[in-house]
Amino acid sequence: MSRIFVTGIGIISPLGDTLSLNHTALKQGHCGISTLELIHSNFAGKLPVGEIKTETQVFKEKLKVKETGYTRNSLLALHAFIDAINDSKLSNKEIASYDTALIGANSVGGMCLTDELYKDANSKSEASEYLSSYDGGSVTLAMQERYGMRGIIDTINTACSSSANSIMYGARLIQNGLAKRAIVGGSDSLAKYTINGFNSLYILSDEICRPFDSERKGLNLAEGAAFLVLESEETVDNKKVYAELTGYCNANDAFHPSSISENADGPFLAMQGALQKANLQPGQIDFINTHGTATENNDEAESTAMIRLFEKVPAFASTKSNTGHTLGAAGAIEAVYSILNLINQEIYQSLQYKNPIPKTSLVPVTAYTKMPINHVLSNSFGFGGNCSSLIFSKA
Amino acid sequence: MSMFYIHQSVCVSAQKTNGVIDLDDIQPIKDNKLQAIEPNYDAIPPAMYRRMGRAVRLASGAALPLLNTLTFNGIVMGTANGGLEDCIKFLNQIVDYNEGKLTPTNFVQSTTNAIASQLAFFSANKGYNNTHVHRGLAFENAALDVGMMLNEFPDNSYLLGGIDEISAYQYNIESLANMYKKEVVLNTELYNSKTAGCIPGDGCAMFAVNKQKTGATAKLKAIGTLHTDKEEDVTQYLKHFIEKNVKDDALNLFLSGENGDSRYLPYYNACKKIVLNVKTEGFKHLCGEYATASSFALWLACYKIKSNNLKNVLIYNNFRGKQHSFMLVGDV
């Protein structure tokens, strides 16, 4: 099977709208979580979220979007997509070629337009311009149409692990000979829908989230997007290469719709499978970018899985403490952060951590650290027990 | 890439496709829709059943007979919208209760991956679990995913499914978008209709698939997908697809996804010209139009191959003139 290399990166998150801004913010231990402002909601002015403080209309102008029906989610995705293809220096011809795949991922689709959807679905008024923009596929289709893409196009939704799976699917398309390159990633925008959904489950923190801390109170929702250009070793030629995707695995916890089992079988199997795929021993993982949402359930279960798999748990941290939880975009955003770990040989500190979880006693990295890193494991776990892990290695 | 063999399948649709199969006794539209006849839910615990939205319910009803008798290494679903009804119910709660204290059931059920994960919970399946939601190609991508899994792990078996629901909310949204016929058109008269719009439907088809020929019903030989609104792109793609995959084997049947919508008929007519001497049949008069209706077509192809001793069936479907797919299904 062909080796898979990352040749382009595009990212927009609460830490910034370029790769370099994200890198600087991580290095400086900056937290991009603030109070909700841009959504008309009872939670505005109160709830801490990872919000990108740019109005949707400004994105439309910046990205020169004249088409109707573009949602904030599509705009975030397009923003990251453009940066990724430019970074990889793909020509329009290459992008539209039959052997270029596009695999998007998101969990809210166009439901960020909660009020418009309410009116359209209940036939409350004249049709809005977003009738074809509510589903998850709309986000990917907007990019496909703009660039006239003809290869395999897909959208995946496995909740919070969506874009880890789109990265994995793109890599497999290349390895099975169905594409030469794949533009893969995900996006999600903040929405009244998800804010109220997560609130109804009592897993939103009213403070800035504290991953792996004994006093953690839940997660902060966030928005963002990231896309990677994956190329096979045959097509990569003498292009700039960021990292190699060496391992991946998807497993299901098969326990509960919205929480992980005590034994954390799903997370354990996903990490174990990724190691097997990469042909690595647990001891060879230098750093883990955890899912680390700061919910009561996730951080304890993820710790349990790490203890089960690793004789000595490697250095780990959660960048959710910087960005909040970007849901369907998290897998791709954190893939980018894992690649930053590799290319800069450095670890970014987990923020807001004070005391270990009593049951597991694991301590995340709490200071910026320079160290040799060859392999980074990145975890993404979602509702429905959908657990996925990726391994990026030094190219 | 070679695909896989289909062993058992269950199809829940507006027609008599589940249990005693009778496709001659065509079930008519009700309220201008072809809604799936709900399967038997005896195997689902009542407390769980009450929480399920239509999509999760239909999928569970279709999958449980397979999950209870076979072992799978993973579950892969294609669904454009999953439980959209639950989604809007939760949305209505948000608006009606002004973002107050809401019950999470509809929210949890509304995520599109709730279907594949529910099936994993039923069968304690901790293997590969994925949900493709790419609108009119959600099922095709799920099939391709399984094809790749079996290329990587040839001894494995997977549960592959396509599922979408038509709820009142979906009906409202798509009606506003002029997707459905405004006048009453009987499904038996669907292909004589000269107007825009289709008859909406819903349903679910589940397939037990692997690489083992023994005992199989049919084989999915090849699958191809394309995004375009140009007729010539589609015909060119079809010619190439036939050249590459059909070889000297005779095509016995062309299953056409035409849905009575005059706007999309030209694509189907152009493809029919390429398979000129092959018998053509529609299937949307049976299942109605929905994003994963091609999963019904795959079930129908398997059924016809077995009951009519056909060698090769070619399915062409397009969703709203933009997402096109071809599936070649053969005998074993």
XYZ file of C-alpha atoms in Angstrom:
727
model
C 0.000 0.000 0.000
C 1.200 3.445 -0.925
C 2.601 5.766 1.722
C 0.488 8.884 2.313
C 2.039 12.324 2.680
C 0.587 15.669 3.705
C 1.555 18.329 1.168
C -0.850 21.139 1.993
C -2.557 22.579 5.043
C -5.367 25.098 5.482
C -6.827 25.989 8.850
C -9.128 28.518 10.456
C -9.907 28.296 14.152
C -10.523 30.529 17.175
C -6.707 30.804 17.278
C -6.477 32.458 13.870
C -7.226 32.168 10.179
C -3.786 30.971 9.004
C -1.459 28.116 9.846
C 1.151 30.528 11.140
C -1.312 32.353 13.454
C -2.438 29.008 14.851
C 1.169 27.978 15.404
C 2.077 31.208 17.216
C -0.997 31.010 19.433
C -0.266 27.412 20.426
C 3.352 28.247 21.160
C 2.357 31.174 23.348
C -0.266 29.137 25.174
C -3.020 31.420 23.948
C -6.642 30.510 24.639
C -9.129 31.445 21.914
C -12.213 30.841 24.035
C -14.372 33.902 24.701
C -17.982 34.857 25.294
C -20.571 34.145 22.581
C -21.258 37.294 20.560
C -22.263 36.668 16.954
C -25.256 34.354 17.387
C -28.673 35.682 18.394
C -29.284 33.483 21.369
C -30.085 33.658 25.051
C -26.579 32.327 25.551
C -24.985 35.382 23.881
C -22.950 37.460 26.306
C -22.803 34.557 28.768
C -21.554 31.279 27.350
C -17.822 30.688 26.805
C -17.236 29.418 23.254
C -14.452 29.195 20.706
C -15.960 31.745 18.340
C -14.245 33.176 15.271
C -14.984 36.891 15.606
C -15.628 37.514 11.933
C -19.149 38.147 10.682
C -20.432 35.708 8.061
C -20.915 38.538 5.561
C -17.229 39.493 5.888
C -16.225 35.925 4.968
C -18.498 36.100 1.921
C -16.747 39.247 0.727
C -13.253 37.976 1.543
C -13.847 34.713 -0.325
C -15.698 36.493 -3.149
C -18.739 34.279 -2.766
C -21.465 35.447 -5.111
C -23.441 32.185 -5.096
C -26.588 31.999 -2.956
C -27.078 29.496 -0.174
C -23.590 29.665 1.346
C -23.767 29.027 5.073
C -21.151 30.007 7.637
C -20.146 26.365 7.764
C -19.515 26.321 3.977
C -17.540 29.561 4.235
C -15.269 28.236 6.992
C -14.697 25.081 4.966
C -13.957 27.033 1.792
C -11.530 29.287 3.687
C -9.473 26.311 4.869
C -9.834 24.481 1.540
C -8.394 27.427 -0.438
C -5.412 27.718 1.901
C -4.747 23.976 1.635
C -4.781 23.852 -2.179
C -2.629 26.977 -2.419
C -0.189 25.612 0.132
C 0.135 22.407 -1.865
C 0.399 24.433 -5.104
C -2.297 22.364 -6.806
C -3.327 23.711 -10.190
C -7.011 24.116 -11.076
C -6.510 21.303 -13.567
C -5.201 18.988 -10.844
C -8.067 19.940 -8.526
C -10.683 19.156 -11.212
C -8.961 15.954 -12.293
C -10.720 12.568 -12.049
C -8.026 11.353 -9.680
C -8.416 14.117 -7.094
C -10.853 13.248 -4.315
C -12.560 15.650 -1.935
C -13.738 14.296 1.398
C -15.453 16.760 3.690
C -16.921 16.222 7.127
C -19.165 18.133 9.459
C -21.825 17.518 12.042
C -24.220 20.462 11.780
C -24.253 21.131 8.027
C -26.385 24.165 7.347
C -28.243 23.850 10.607
C -26.133 26.751 11.800
C -29.031 28.677 10.240
C -31.330 27.525 13.003
C -33.957 30.222 12.520
C -34.122 29.910 8.728
C -34.452 26.130 8.993
C -37.228 26.537 11.552
C -39.194 28.712 9.136
C -38.560 26.561 6.047
C -39.313 23.266 7.780
C -42.510 24.527 9.336
C -43.546 26.473 6.214
C -43.712 29.636 8.288
C -42.814 32.074 5.531
C -41.517 32.432 2.000
C -38.702 30.079 1.060
C -35.233 31.140 2.186
C -32.187 30.939 -0.085
C -30.895 28.026 2.010
C -33.326 25.243 1.016
C -30.495 23.117 -0.368
C -27.964 24.116 2.286
C -29.166 22.360 5.415
C -27.648 18.927 4.914
C -24.046 17.996 5.611
C -23.370 17.312 1.949
C -24.089 20.943 1.028
C -20.800 22.081 2.575
C -18.699 19.752 0.420
C -20.846 20.297 -2.660
C -20.211 24.051 -2.446
C -16.445 23.405 -2.818
C -16.973 20.727 -5.471
C -19.086 23.062 -7.599
C -16.777 26.028 -7.232
C -13.793 24.044 -8.519
C -15.673 21.726 -10.909
C -14.238 18.703 -9.131
C -14.786 15.339 -10.865
C -13.086 12.813 -8.644
C -14.665 10.914 -5.775
C -16.498 13.400 -3.577
C -17.898 12.468 -0.184
C -19.077 13.882 3.118
C -18.816 12.000 6.391
C -20.664 12.594 9.631
C -19.685 10.576 12.657
C -20.325 13.509 15.006
C -17.165 14.681 16.792
C -14.884 12.224 14.984
C -16.157 13.177 11.500
C -13.025 14.752 10.070
C -10.670 12.116 11.492
C -12.729 9.722 9.375
C -12.587 11.945 6.295
C -8.778 11.972 6.558
C -8.803 8.203 6.900
C -11.224 7.725 3.983
C -9.117 9.954 1.712
C -5.967 8.017 2.584
C -7.718 4.726 1.842
C -8.986 5.996 -1.532
C -5.358 6.665 -2.473
C -4.134 3.346 -1.110
C -6.847 1.455 -2.987
C -5.919 3.165 -6.229
C -9.133 5.199 -6.480
C -7.394 8.596 -6.258
C -3.900 9.994 -6.582
C -4.508 12.809 -4.165
C -7.263 13.650 -1.714
C -8.265 16.949 -0.184
C -9.616 15.940 3.200
C -10.859 17.672 6.308
C -13.867 19.106 8.003
C -15.681 22.113 9.312
C -18.370 23.145 11.736
C -19.739 26.493 12.765
C -21.287 27.465 16.052
C -25.051 27.055 16.014
C -27.954 27.675 18.298
C -28.813 24.069 17.492
C -25.670 22.506 18.940
C -25.441 24.980 21.815
C -28.915 23.974 22.983
C -28.294 20.317 22.200
C -25.148 20.066 24.284
C -26.765 22.217 26.955
C -29.688 19.785 27.193
C -27.136 17.062 27.937
C -25.573 19.168 30.719
C -22.083 18.896 29.292
C -21.382 22.570 28.552
C -19.076 24.291 31.001
C -20.001 27.789 32.145
C -16.269 28.452 32.536
C -13.322 28.015 30.194
C -12.845 24.261 29.851
C -10.219 22.401 31.886
C -9.252 19.171 30.125
C -8.007 16.365 32.404
C -8.507 18.466 35.548
C -10.290 16.893 38.499
C -12.618 19.925 38.688
C -13.513 20.041 34.980
C -17.072 21.090 34.318
C -17.663 20.226 30.680
C -16.777 21.394 27.218
C -16.864 24.698 25.338
C -18.321 24.549 21.844
C -16.280 26.106 19.067
C -16.097 26.570 15.321
C -13.457 26.189 12.662
C -12.276 24.205 9.692
C -9.150 22.485 8.446
C -8.255 20.746 5.200
C -5.178 18.714 4.310
C -3.899 17.698 0.916
C -2.899 14.040 0.979
C -0.777 12.641 -1.833
C 0.610 9.222 -2.562
C 4.362 8.782 -2.541
C 4.191 8.289 -6.317
C 2.655 11.728 -6.969
C 4.404 13.683 -4.246
C 7.577 14.036 -6.304
C 9.882 16.694 -4.846
C 7.087 18.704 -3.283
C 7.286 20.077 0.244
C 6.061 17.392 2.644
C 4.797 18.187 6.126
C 4.349 14.703 7.521
C 3.330 11.162 6.746
C 0.002 9.684 7.774
C 1.177 6.288 8.977
C -1.690 4.970 11.062
C -5.430 5.206 11.401
C -8.292 3.232 12.851
C -11.991 3.584 13.414
C -13.802 1.557 16.086
C -17.099 1.773 17.927
C -17.565 1.762 21.672
C -21.023 0.144 21.240
C -22.144 1.313 24.644
C -24.270 4.478 24.797
C -25.483 7.186 22.380
C -23.746 10.042 24.197
C -21.119 8.664 26.558
C -18.122 6.332 26.536
C -18.008 3.082 28.506
C -16.028 2.813 31.730
C -13.574 0.413 30.115
C -13.266 2.749 27.122
C -13.160 -0.093 24.601
C -13.864 2.223 21.644
C -10.970 4.622 22.368
C -8.697 1.687 23.229
C -9.470 -0.185 20.000
C -9.094 2.953 17.861
C -5.644 3.753 19.297
C -4.527 0.117 19.207
C -5.687 -0.284 15.604
C -3.877 2.883 14.515
C -0.646 1.554 16.062
C -1.082 -1.747 14.243
C -1.719 0.024 10.956
C 1.434 2.123 11.451
C 3.340 -0.962 12.528
C 4.446 0.792 15.711
C 4.811 -0.339 19.313
C 3.020 1.770 21.954
C 6.418 2.874 23.284
C 7.213 4.556 19.966
C 4.467 7.186 20.327
C 6.100 10.400 21.519
C 3.013 12.495 22.050
C -0.779 12.167 22.121
C -3.064 14.948 21.012
C -6.027 13.737 23.056
C -9.700 14.184 22.319
C -9.752 15.793 25.807
C -13.054 17.654 25.642
C -13.093 18.296 29.420
C -16.378 16.505 29.971
C -16.575 14.356 33.079
C -17.012 11.253 30.968
C -14.554 11.752 28.100
C -11.416 12.678 29.993
C -11.712 9.859 32.490
C -12.544 7.285 29.795
C -9.758 8.495 27.507
C -7.290 8.323 30.434
C -8.433 4.769 31.150
C -7.861 3.798 27.516
C -4.377 5.367 27.495
C -3.437 3.519 30.694
C -4.735 0.240 29.232
C -2.742 0.614 26.019
C 0.519 2.204 27.144
C 2.826 0.718 29.719
C 4.017 4.261 30.287
C 1.527 6.865 29.032
C 3.366 9.234 26.650
C 3.324 13.015 26.955
C -0.197 14.216 26.156
C -2.225 17.411 26.021
C -5.578 18.710 24.806
C -5.737 21.605 22.374
C -9.459 21.843 23.221
C -8.117 24.029 26.037
C -6.977 26.476 23.330
C -9.806 26.240 20.830
C -12.802 24.667 22.510
C -14.497 21.744 20.785
C -14.970 22.342 17.052
C -17.057 19.130 16.698
C -16.844 17.812 13.122
C -13.783 19.965 12.432
C -11.854 18.814 15.505
C -10.219 15.761 13.926
C -8.791 17.820 11.056
C -7.818 20.839 13.174
C -6.005 18.595 15.609
C -4.370 16.674 12.770
C -2.866 20.034 11.804
C -1.731 20.651 15.379
C -0.175 17.173 15.494
C 1.724 17.994 12.311
C 2.914 21.250 13.947
C 4.212 19.129 16.842
C 6.197 17.055 14.355
C 7.639 19.713 12.088
C 8.640 21.994 14.953
C 9.636 19.216 17.381
C 7.700 20.861 20.174
C 4.711 20.287 22.440
C 2.126 22.924 23.301
C 0.940 23.026 26.857
C -2.531 21.967 27.913
C -4.156 25.019 29.507
C -6.302 25.445 32.652
C -5.112 22.184 34.192
C -4.518 22.068 37.969
C -5.085 18.657 39.547
C -5.222 15.123 38.182
C -8.393 13.051 37.894
C -8.252 10.919 41.088
C -9.082 7.619 39.403
C -6.421 7.834 36.709
C -3.842 10.346 38.031
C -2.588 11.299 34.582
C -0.937 14.700 34.187
C -0.951 16.471 30.795
C 1.967 18.548 29.556
C 1.585 21.967 31.161
C 4.547 23.856 29.711
C 5.786 24.493 26.205
C 8.403 21.798 25.615
C 11.008 21.214 22.915
C 11.654 17.517 22.394
C 12.370 14.959 19.669
C 9.066 13.773 18.197
C 8.771 11.072 15.556
C 5.199 9.883 15.954
C 2.106 11.732 17.182
C -1.204 10.007 17.916
C -4.353 12.115 17.572
C -7.696 11.021 19.038
C -11.238 11.946 18.047
C -14.250 10.389 19.734
C -17.853 11.149 18.935
C -21.432 10.562 19.989
C -22.707 7.172 18.967
C -19.469 5.594 20.195
C -17.660 6.611 16.989
C -13.956 6.592 17.930
C -11.092 7.258 15.529
C -7.345 7.673 15.953
C -4.729 8.894 13.498
C -0.930 8.672 13.645
C 1.251 11.252 11.920
C 4.964 10.577 11.585
C 7.985 12.656 10.742
C 8.451 12.572 6.975
C -10.992 -2.381 -7.579
C -13.218 -5.443 -7.343
C -16.157 -4.936 -5.054
C -18.038 -7.675 -3.165
C -20.669 -10.381 -3.013
C -24.086 -9.702 -1.553
C -25.361 -12.547 0.580
C -28.507 -11.557 2.408
C -30.488 -8.373 2.140
C -33.552 -6.791 3.670
C -35.485 -4.007 2.016
C -38.046 -1.862 3.769
C -39.957 0.201 1.234
C -43.403 1.389 0.190
C -43.775 -1.937 -1.643
C -44.042 -5.527 -0.510
C -40.290 -6.034 -0.390
C -39.955 -7.228 3.191
C -41.175 -10.676 4.212
C -43.313 -12.143 1.407
C -42.080 -10.287 -1.664
C -44.688 -9.309 -4.248
C -43.652 -6.579 -6.649
C -46.639 -7.114 -8.964
C -49.087 -5.881 -6.368
C -47.937 -2.276 -6.646
C -48.767 -0.216 -3.576
C -50.185 3.218 -4.423
C -49.122 6.652 -3.217
C -50.611 7.944 0.027
C -50.778 11.727 0.480
C -48.615 12.036 -2.648
C -45.807 10.070 -0.993
C -44.424 6.551 -1.155
C -43.653 6.019 2.494
C -42.067 2.751 3.547
C -44.290 0.143 5.182
C -42.905 -0.127 8.696
C -41.325 -3.493 9.478
C -41.947 -5.655 12.504
C -40.374 -4.140 15.593
C -40.885 -6.995 18.051
C -37.134 -7.429 18.476
C -36.657 -3.858 19.711
C -37.087 -3.262 23.458
C -40.161 -0.976 23.906
C -38.296 1.654 25.935
C -35.734 1.965 23.163
C -38.387 1.895 20.441
C -40.212 4.895 21.908
C -37.092 7.069 21.618
C -36.434 6.196 18.001
C -37.203 8.537 15.137
C -38.454 7.127 11.838
C -35.032 6.751 10.207
C -33.484 4.892 13.155
C -36.645 2.795 13.467
C -36.752 1.764 9.781
C -33.039 0.970 9.799
C -33.312 -1.042 12.998
C -36.276 -2.997 11.677
C -34.417 -3.791 8.471
C -31.057 -4.586 10.072
C -32.058 -6.629 13.112
C -32.880 -9.843 11.199
C -29.345 -9.677 9.756
C -27.629 -8.577 12.969
C -29.338 -11.370 14.909
C -28.228 -14.149 12.578
C -24.903 -13.050 11.080
C -21.604 -11.693 12.364
C -20.162 -8.485 10.969
C -16.745 -6.868 11.290
C -18.237 -3.438 10.811
C -21.258 -1.328 9.918
C -21.326 1.298 7.172
C -24.396 3.410 6.433
C -25.298 5.934 3.782
C -27.940 8.503 4.686
C -28.284 12.058 3.432
C -30.289 13.348 6.357
C -30.517 10.672 9.027
C -33.187 11.570 11.551
C -34.206 14.932 10.164
C -37.595 14.694 11.862
C -35.912 14.524 15.277
C -33.682 17.345 14.244
C -36.627 19.650 13.510
C -38.466 18.470 16.618
C -35.475 19.580 18.655
C -35.268 22.788 16.667
C -38.926 23.462 17.380
C -38.232 22.904 21.078
C -35.452 25.489 20.916
C -37.786 28.076 19.393
C -40.985 27.162 21.237
C -39.307 27.019 24.646
C -37.024 29.946 23.879
C -33.805 27.984 24.521
C -35.020 26.862 27.932
C -34.624 23.456 29.542
C -34.936 21.002 26.678
C -35.052 17.204 26.550
C -32.008 15.790 24.753
C -33.626 12.687 23.175
C -34.418 14.330 19.816
C -30.973 15.955 19.726
C -29.127 12.677 20.279
C -31.352 10.852 17.768
C -30.924 13.585 15.162
C -27.222 13.099 14.498
C -26.877 11.230 11.222
C -24.526 8.682 12.767
C -27.233 7.697 15.286
C -28.349 4.961 12.850
C -25.003 3.164 12.417
C -24.252 3.544 16.105
C -27.664 2.217 17.150
C -26.974 -0.879 15.045
C -23.561 -1.207 16.722
C -25.195 -1.028 20.174
C -27.766 -3.682 19.226
C -25.088 -6.120 18.182
C -22.235 -5.011 20.493
C -20.251 -4.443 17.309
C -17.000 -2.664 18.152
C -15.609 -2.805 14.636
C -15.411 -0.240 11.866
C -18.406 2.094 11.952
C -18.944 4.881 9.476
C -21.712 7.119 8.148
C -21.618 8.746 4.724
C -23.963 11.693 4.259
C -23.058 12.965 0.818
C -26.657 13.632 -0.279
C -27.439 11.689 -3.510
C -24.202 9.701 -3.296
C -24.314 8.831 0.403
C -25.112 5.175 -0.281
C -22.623 4.864 -3.149
C -19.827 6.163 -0.922
C -20.866 3.746 1.821
C -20.661 0.902 -0.732
C -17.265 2.108 -1.899
C -16.086 2.304 1.715
C -17.109 -1.325 2.251
C -15.470 -2.288 -1.045
C -12.201 -0.814 0.191
C -12.526 -2.451 3.629
C -12.912 -5.823 1.904
C -9.963 -5.098 -0.334
C -7.938 -4.455 2.837
C -9.482 -7.284 4.903
C -10.722 -9.957 2.445
C -11.922 -12.346 5.154
C -14.267 -9.832 6.774
C -18.012 -9.277 6.427
C -19.822 -5.957 6.649
C -23.334 -4.651 7.087
C -23.973 -2.038 4.394
C -27.105 0.086 4.371
C -28.851 2.977 2.696
C -31.579 4.824 4.546
C -33.531 8.048 4.405
C -36.863 9.147 5.806
C -39.502 11.473 4.468
C -40.978 13.492 7.298
C -43.500 16.316 7.183
C -40.623 18.782 7.688
C -38.524 17.377 4.882
C -41.639 17.498 2.712
C -42.095 21.193 3.518
C -38.489 22.119 2.765
C -38.310 20.197 -0.502
C -41.746 21.411 -1.599
C -40.546 24.986 -1.161
C -37.584 24.037 -3.345
C -40.009 22.755 -6.048
C -38.716 19.208 -5.827
C -42.111 17.463 -5.605
C -45.029 17.269 -8.008
C -47.660 19.862 -7.321
C -50.427 17.823 -8.988
C -51.456 14.318 -7.991
C -49.581 11.758 -10.085
C -50.211 8.069 -9.463
C -46.970 6.124 -9.148
C -48.224 3.704 -11.814
C -48.383 6.711 -14.168
C -45.073 8.214 -13.033
C -43.167 7.756 -16.283
C -45.939 9.352 -18.360
C -45.702 12.577 -16.396
C -44.383 15.538 -18.361
C -44.074 17.998 -15.490
C -41.336 18.988 -13.058
C -41.151 17.345 -9.654
C -41.076 13.785 -8.344
C -42.974 11.652 -5.848
C -41.094 11.600 -2.550
C -40.425 8.300 -0.885
C -38.350 6.748 1.834
C -37.001 3.419 2.893
C -34.030 1.377 3.862
C -32.071 -1.456 2.309
C -29.526 -3.486 4.267
C -26.964 -5.839 2.759
C -24.735 -8.495 4.281
C -21.624 -8.437 2.102
C -18.210 -10.086 1.886
C -15.691 -11.513 -0.591
C -16.994 -15.098 -0.446
C -18.724 -16.332 -3.576
C -20.268 -19.424 -1.991
C -23.878 -18.858 -1.041
C -24.012 -15.347 -2.447
C -27.076 -13.902 -4.201
C -25.314 -11.423 -6.447
C -22.123 -9.519 -6.910
C -21.643 -5.753 -6.969
C -19.059 -5.711 -9.728
C -18.334 -2.031 -10.106
C -19.458 1.356 -8.931
C -18.806 4.784 -10.396
C -19.835 8.259 -9.272
C -19.696 11.640 -10.921
C -20.629 15.242 -10.131
C -21.690 17.259 -13.137
C -24.733 18.905 -14.678
C -23.566 18.266 -18.247
C -25.241 15.459 -20.160
C -22.136 14.741 -22.254
C -20.002 14.227 -19.134
C -22.475 11.585 -17.976
C -22.636 9.740 -21.302
C -18.869 9.824 -21.680
C -18.496 8.447 -18.181
C -21.027 5.693 -18.913
C -19.247 4.664 -22.125
C -15.969 4.423 -20.234
C -17.655 2.543 -17.365
C -19.128 -0.032 -19.772
C -15.856 -0.403 -21.665
C -13.953 -0.976 -18.456
C -16.385 -3.170 -16.557
C -18.947 -4.875 -18.754
C -16.523 -6.504 -21.205
C -18.193 -9.221 -23.300
C -20.808 -10.087 -20.711
C -24.314 -9.288 -21.817
C -26.254 -6.589 -20.041
C -29.764 -7.912 -19.436
C -31.357 -4.981 -17.703
C -30.860 -1.253 -17.347
C -32.428 0.017 -14.117
C -33.094 3.666 -14.688
C -33.489 6.050 -11.756
C -35.833 8.383 -13.645
C -38.331 9.875 -11.280
C -40.962 11.493 -13.461
C -39.296 14.888 -13.160
C -39.059 16.345 -16.662
C -36.000 18.392 -15.683
C -33.802 15.339 -15.140
C -35.197 13.023 -17.831
C -32.653 14.099 -20.505
C -29.802 12.473 -18.522
C -31.661 9.169 -18.433
C -32.642 9.346 -22.096
C -29.045 10.049 -23.094
C -27.854 6.992 -21.136
C -30.593 4.793 -22.587
C -29.266 5.595 -26.052
C -25.934 4.078 -25.054
C -27.525 0.825 -23.862
C -30.003 0.883 -26.726
C -30.724 -2.823 -27.015
C -30.947 -3.487 -23.311
C -34.319 -3.817 -21.629
C -34.973 -0.771 -19.446
C -37.067 -0.519 -16.298
C -37.657 2.242 -13.806
C -37.816 1.737 -10.042
C -38.867 5.080 -8.592
C -42.560 4.216 -9.179
C -41.943 1.596 -6.497
C -39.829 3.396 -3.910
C -40.303 7.080 -4.694
C -37.441 9.540 -4.780
C -35.006 9.978 -1.917
C -31.288 10.588 -1.671
C -30.409 6.954 -0.998
C -32.987 5.397 -3.368
C -30.076 3.722 -5.182
C -29.905 1.308 -2.234
C -33.433 0.205 -3.190
C -32.221 -0.198 -6.781
C -29.332 -2.393 -5.638
C -31.749 -4.575 -3.686
C -34.050 -4.756 -6.731
C -31.151 -5.708 -9.008
C -30.182 -8.567 -6.663
C -33.808 -9.732 -6.502
C -34.240 -9.672 -10.284
C -30.929 -11.434 -10.908
C -32.025 -14.264 -8.666
C -35.701 -14.532 -9.642
C -35.252 -13.922 -13.393
C -31.845 -15.571 -13.850
C -30.236 -12.418 -15.159
C -26.519 -12.122 -15.728
C -25.834 -8.396 -15.485
C -27.894 -5.426 -14.358
C -26.722 -1.849 -14.757
C -28.180 0.795 -12.450
C -27.991 4.470 -13.324
C -29.257 7.053 -10.895
C -28.892 10.771 -10.612
C -29.881 13.042 -7.802
C -31.235 16.360 -8.981
C -29.199 16.271 -12.147
C -25.942 16.854 -10.307
C -24.865 13.662 -8.562
C -24.693 10.629 -10.845
C -23.945 7.003 -10.115
C -23.568 3.731 -11.965
C -23.613 0.316 -10.326
C -22.999 -2.925 -12.184
C -24.555 -5.935 -10.489
C -23.949 -9.455 -11.707
C -24.962 -13.029 -10.961
C -22.737 -15.368 -8.999
